[in-house]
Coordinates of C-alpha atoms in Angstrom, one line a residue:
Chain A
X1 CA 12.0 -12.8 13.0
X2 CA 9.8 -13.1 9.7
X3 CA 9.2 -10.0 7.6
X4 CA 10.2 -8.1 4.1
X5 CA 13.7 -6.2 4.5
X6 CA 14.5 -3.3 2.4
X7 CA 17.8 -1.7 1.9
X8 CA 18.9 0.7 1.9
X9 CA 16.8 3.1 3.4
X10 CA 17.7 5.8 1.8
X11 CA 19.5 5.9 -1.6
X12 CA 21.0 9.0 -3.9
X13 CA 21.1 8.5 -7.4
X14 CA 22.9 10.9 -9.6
X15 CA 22.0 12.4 -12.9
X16 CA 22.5 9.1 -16.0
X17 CA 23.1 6.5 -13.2
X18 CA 20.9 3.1 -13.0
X19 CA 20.4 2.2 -8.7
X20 CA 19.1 -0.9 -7.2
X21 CA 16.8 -1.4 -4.3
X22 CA 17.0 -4.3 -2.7
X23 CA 13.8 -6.6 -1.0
X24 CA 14.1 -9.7 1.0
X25 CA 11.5 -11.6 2.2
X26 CA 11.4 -14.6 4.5
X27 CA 7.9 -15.6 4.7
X28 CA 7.5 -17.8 1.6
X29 CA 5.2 -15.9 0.0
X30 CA 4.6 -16.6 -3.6
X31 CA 3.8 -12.8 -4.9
X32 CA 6.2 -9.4 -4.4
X33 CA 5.8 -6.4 -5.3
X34 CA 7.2 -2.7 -5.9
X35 CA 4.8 0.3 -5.3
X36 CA 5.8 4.1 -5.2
X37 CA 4.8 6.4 -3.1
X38 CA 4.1 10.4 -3.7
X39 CA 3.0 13.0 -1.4
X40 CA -1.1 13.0 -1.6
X41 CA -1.3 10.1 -4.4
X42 CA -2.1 6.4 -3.6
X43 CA 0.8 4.0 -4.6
X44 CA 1.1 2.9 -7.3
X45 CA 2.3 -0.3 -8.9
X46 CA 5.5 -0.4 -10.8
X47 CA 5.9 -4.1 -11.3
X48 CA 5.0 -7.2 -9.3
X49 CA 6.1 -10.8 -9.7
X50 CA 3.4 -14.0 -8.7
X51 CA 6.3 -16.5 -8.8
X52 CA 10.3 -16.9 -9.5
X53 CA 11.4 -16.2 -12.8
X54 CA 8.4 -15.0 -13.8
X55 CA 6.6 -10.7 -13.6
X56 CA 4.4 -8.5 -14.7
X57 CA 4.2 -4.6 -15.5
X58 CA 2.1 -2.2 -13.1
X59 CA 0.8 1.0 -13.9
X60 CA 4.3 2.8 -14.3
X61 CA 6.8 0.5 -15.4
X62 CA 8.5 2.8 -17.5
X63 CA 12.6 3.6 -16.1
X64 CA 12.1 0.5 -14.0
X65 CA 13.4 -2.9 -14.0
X66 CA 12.9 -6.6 -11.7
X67 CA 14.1 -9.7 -11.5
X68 CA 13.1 -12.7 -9.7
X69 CA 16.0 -15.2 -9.2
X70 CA 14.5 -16.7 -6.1
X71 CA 11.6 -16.4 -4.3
X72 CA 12.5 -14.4 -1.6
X73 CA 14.9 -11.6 -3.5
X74 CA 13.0 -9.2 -5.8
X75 CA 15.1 -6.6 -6.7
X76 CA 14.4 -3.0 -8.0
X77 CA 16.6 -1.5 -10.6
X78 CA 15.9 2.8 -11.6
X79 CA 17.3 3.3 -14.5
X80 CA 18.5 6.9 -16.0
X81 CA 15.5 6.8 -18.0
X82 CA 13.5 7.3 -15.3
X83 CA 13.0 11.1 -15.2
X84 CA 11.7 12.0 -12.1
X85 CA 12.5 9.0 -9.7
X86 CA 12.8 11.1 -6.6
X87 CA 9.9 9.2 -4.1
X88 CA 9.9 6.6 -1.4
X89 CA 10.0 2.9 -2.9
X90 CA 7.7 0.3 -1.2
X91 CA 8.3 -3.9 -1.5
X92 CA 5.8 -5.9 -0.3
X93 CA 4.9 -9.3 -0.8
X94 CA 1.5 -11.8 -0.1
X95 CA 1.2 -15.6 0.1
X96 CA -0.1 -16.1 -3.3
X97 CA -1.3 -13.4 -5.4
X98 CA -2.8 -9.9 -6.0
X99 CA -5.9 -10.8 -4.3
X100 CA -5.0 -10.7 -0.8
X101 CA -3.5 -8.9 2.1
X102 CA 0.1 -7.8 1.5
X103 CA 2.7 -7.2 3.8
X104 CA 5.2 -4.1 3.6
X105 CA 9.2 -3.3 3.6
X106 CA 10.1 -0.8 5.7
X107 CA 10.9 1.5 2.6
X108 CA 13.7 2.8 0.4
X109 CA 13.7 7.3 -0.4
X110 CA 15.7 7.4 -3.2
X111 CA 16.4 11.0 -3.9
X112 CA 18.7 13.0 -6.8
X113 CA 21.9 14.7 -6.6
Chain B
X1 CA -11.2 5.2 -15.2
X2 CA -11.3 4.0 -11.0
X3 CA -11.3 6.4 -8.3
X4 CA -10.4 6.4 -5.2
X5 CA -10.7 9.4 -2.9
X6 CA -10.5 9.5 0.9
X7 CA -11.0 12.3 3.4
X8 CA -8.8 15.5 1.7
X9 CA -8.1 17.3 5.1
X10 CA -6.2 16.3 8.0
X11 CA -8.0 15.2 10.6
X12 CA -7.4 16.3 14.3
X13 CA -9.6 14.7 17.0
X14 CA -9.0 14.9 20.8
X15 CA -7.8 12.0 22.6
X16 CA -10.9 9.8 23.7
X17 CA -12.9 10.9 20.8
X18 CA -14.3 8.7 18.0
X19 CA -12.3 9.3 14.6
X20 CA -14.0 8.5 11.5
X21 CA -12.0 8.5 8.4
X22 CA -14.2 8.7 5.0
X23 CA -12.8 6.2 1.4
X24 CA -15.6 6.6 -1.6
X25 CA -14.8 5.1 -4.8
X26 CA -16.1 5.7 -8.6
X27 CA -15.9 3.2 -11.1
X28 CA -15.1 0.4 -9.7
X29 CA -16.6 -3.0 -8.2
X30 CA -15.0 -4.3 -5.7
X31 CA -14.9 -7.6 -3.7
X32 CA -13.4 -6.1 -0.4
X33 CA -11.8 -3.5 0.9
X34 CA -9.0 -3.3 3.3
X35 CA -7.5 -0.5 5.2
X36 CA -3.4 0.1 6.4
X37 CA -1.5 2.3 8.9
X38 CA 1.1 4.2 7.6
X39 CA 3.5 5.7 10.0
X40 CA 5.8 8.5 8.8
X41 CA 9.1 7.3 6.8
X42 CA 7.3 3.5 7.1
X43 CA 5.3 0.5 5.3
X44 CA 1.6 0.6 5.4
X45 CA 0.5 -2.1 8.0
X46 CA -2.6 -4.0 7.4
X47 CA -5.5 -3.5 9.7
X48 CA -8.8 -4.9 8.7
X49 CA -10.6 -6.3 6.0
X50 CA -13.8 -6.1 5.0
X51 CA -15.4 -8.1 1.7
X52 CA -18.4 -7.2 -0.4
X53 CA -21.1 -8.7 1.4
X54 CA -20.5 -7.7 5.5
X55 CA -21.8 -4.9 6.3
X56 CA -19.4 -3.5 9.5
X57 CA -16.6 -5.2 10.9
X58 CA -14.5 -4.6 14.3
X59 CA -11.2 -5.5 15.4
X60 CA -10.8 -3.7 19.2
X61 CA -11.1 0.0 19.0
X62 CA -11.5 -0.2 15.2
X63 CA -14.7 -0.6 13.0
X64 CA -14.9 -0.5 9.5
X65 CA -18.3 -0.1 7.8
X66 CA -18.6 -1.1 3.5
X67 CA -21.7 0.7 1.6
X68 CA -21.7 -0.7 -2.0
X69 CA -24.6 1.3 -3.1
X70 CA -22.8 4.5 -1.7
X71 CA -19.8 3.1 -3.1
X72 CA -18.4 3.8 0.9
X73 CA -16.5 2.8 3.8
X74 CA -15.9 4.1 6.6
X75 CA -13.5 3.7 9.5
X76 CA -13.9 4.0 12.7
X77 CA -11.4 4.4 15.8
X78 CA -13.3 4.9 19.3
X79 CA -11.6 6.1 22.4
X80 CA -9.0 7.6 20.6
X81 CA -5.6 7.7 21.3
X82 CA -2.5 9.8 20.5
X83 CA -0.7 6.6 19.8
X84 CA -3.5 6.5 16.7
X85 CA -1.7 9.4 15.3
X86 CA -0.8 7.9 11.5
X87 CA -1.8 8.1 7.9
X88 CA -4.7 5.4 6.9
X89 CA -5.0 4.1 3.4
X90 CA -7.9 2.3 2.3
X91 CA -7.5 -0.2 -0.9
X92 CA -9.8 -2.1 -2.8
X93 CA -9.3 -5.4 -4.5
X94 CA -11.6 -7.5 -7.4
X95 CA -10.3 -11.0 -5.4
X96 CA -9.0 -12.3 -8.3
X97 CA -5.4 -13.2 -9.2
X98 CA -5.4 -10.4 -12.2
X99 CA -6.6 -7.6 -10.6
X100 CA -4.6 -5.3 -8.3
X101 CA -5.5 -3.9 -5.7
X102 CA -5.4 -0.3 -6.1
X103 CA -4.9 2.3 -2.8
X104 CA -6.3 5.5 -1.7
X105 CA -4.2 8.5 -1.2
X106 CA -4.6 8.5 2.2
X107 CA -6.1 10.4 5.4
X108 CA -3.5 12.0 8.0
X109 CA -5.0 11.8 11.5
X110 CA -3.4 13.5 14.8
X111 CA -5.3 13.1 17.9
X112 CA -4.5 15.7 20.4
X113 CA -4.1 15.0 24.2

């Protein structure tokens, strides 16, 4: 069964504590991504990789961390400098790049104690 | 800066009605547009595609119309179903490997039996 995995779905950080979210994909696509998701806003891009070992900064970067060992692993780390990180994290991925369709995880809420 | 704005109410339909869902955007050029179900607590899901130069596209029940002088699309779902029932999120993209694609906020539609 291909498709992006997420885990876990949903994740409590407390106050000074750095959480990962995890994103597997089997598909062999090239390009991943981390988007989150707020009631009435669009998502928006946190960070997104085109290929291993290599990514790129989205719109809100800032608290956040990657890291793209291998192509299908493309973890999220929110670090305690991230303020307000209570929303529901997206991972998706696409063959190549930004310009095409992309293909969405399941989902991760993180929410604060 | 880029805008994107899509219908601001919920929309609630009867079952077998057409539901038309509205995405206009400011400031922005794009090559195609593309628009995603959203269930609740899930990924978006990618639904159709439609570039710069069609004019209406169809997959099934769905059609998707793309207006770049009224900077507009809109999206169609005929003989409407409660199964519809979902958030829809429109996105536009440049089609080029540097430019992401950027999503609408979303339009929550419930069709009623």
């Amino acid at each position: 069964d291909g498709g992006i995995t997420q885990s876990p779905k949903y994740l409590f950080r407390k106050e000074g504590q750095n959480v990962t979210l995890s994103c597997e994909q089997n598909l062999n696509h090239d390009a991943m991504y981390w988007y989150r998701q707020d009631p009435g806003q669009g998502l928006r891009l946190i960070y997104y990789s085109q290929i291993v070992n290599d990514f790129q900064k989205g719109d809100i970067a800032e608290g956040y961390s990657v890291s793209r060992e291998k192509k299908e692993s493309f973890p999220l780390t929110v670090t305690s400098a991230q303020k307000n990180p209570t929303a529901f994290y997206l991972c998706a991925s696409s063959i190549r790049g930004l310009e095409e369709t992309q293909y969405f995880g399941p989902g991760t809420r993180l929410l604060v104690l | 800066s880029q805008k994107i704005e899509q219908n601001s109410e919920a929309l609630n339909i009867q079952e077998g009605k057409t539901a038309t869902l509205t995405c206009n955007y400011t400031n922005y050029s794009p090559a195609y547009l593309q628009w995603y179900r959203q269930d609740p607590g899930r990924g978006p899901v990618f639904l159709l595609l439609i570039r710069e130069n069609e004019k209406e596209k169809r997959k099934e029940r769905l059609k998707v119309t793309f207006d770049t002088t009224l900077k507009q699309s809109l999206f169609h779902i005929t003989a409407s179903q409660p199964a519809d029932s979902a958030t829809y999120l429109c996105a536009l993209g440049r089609g080029t490997s540097y430019d992401k694609v950027i999503f609408g906020p979303g339009t929550s539609l419930s069709v009623i039996p």
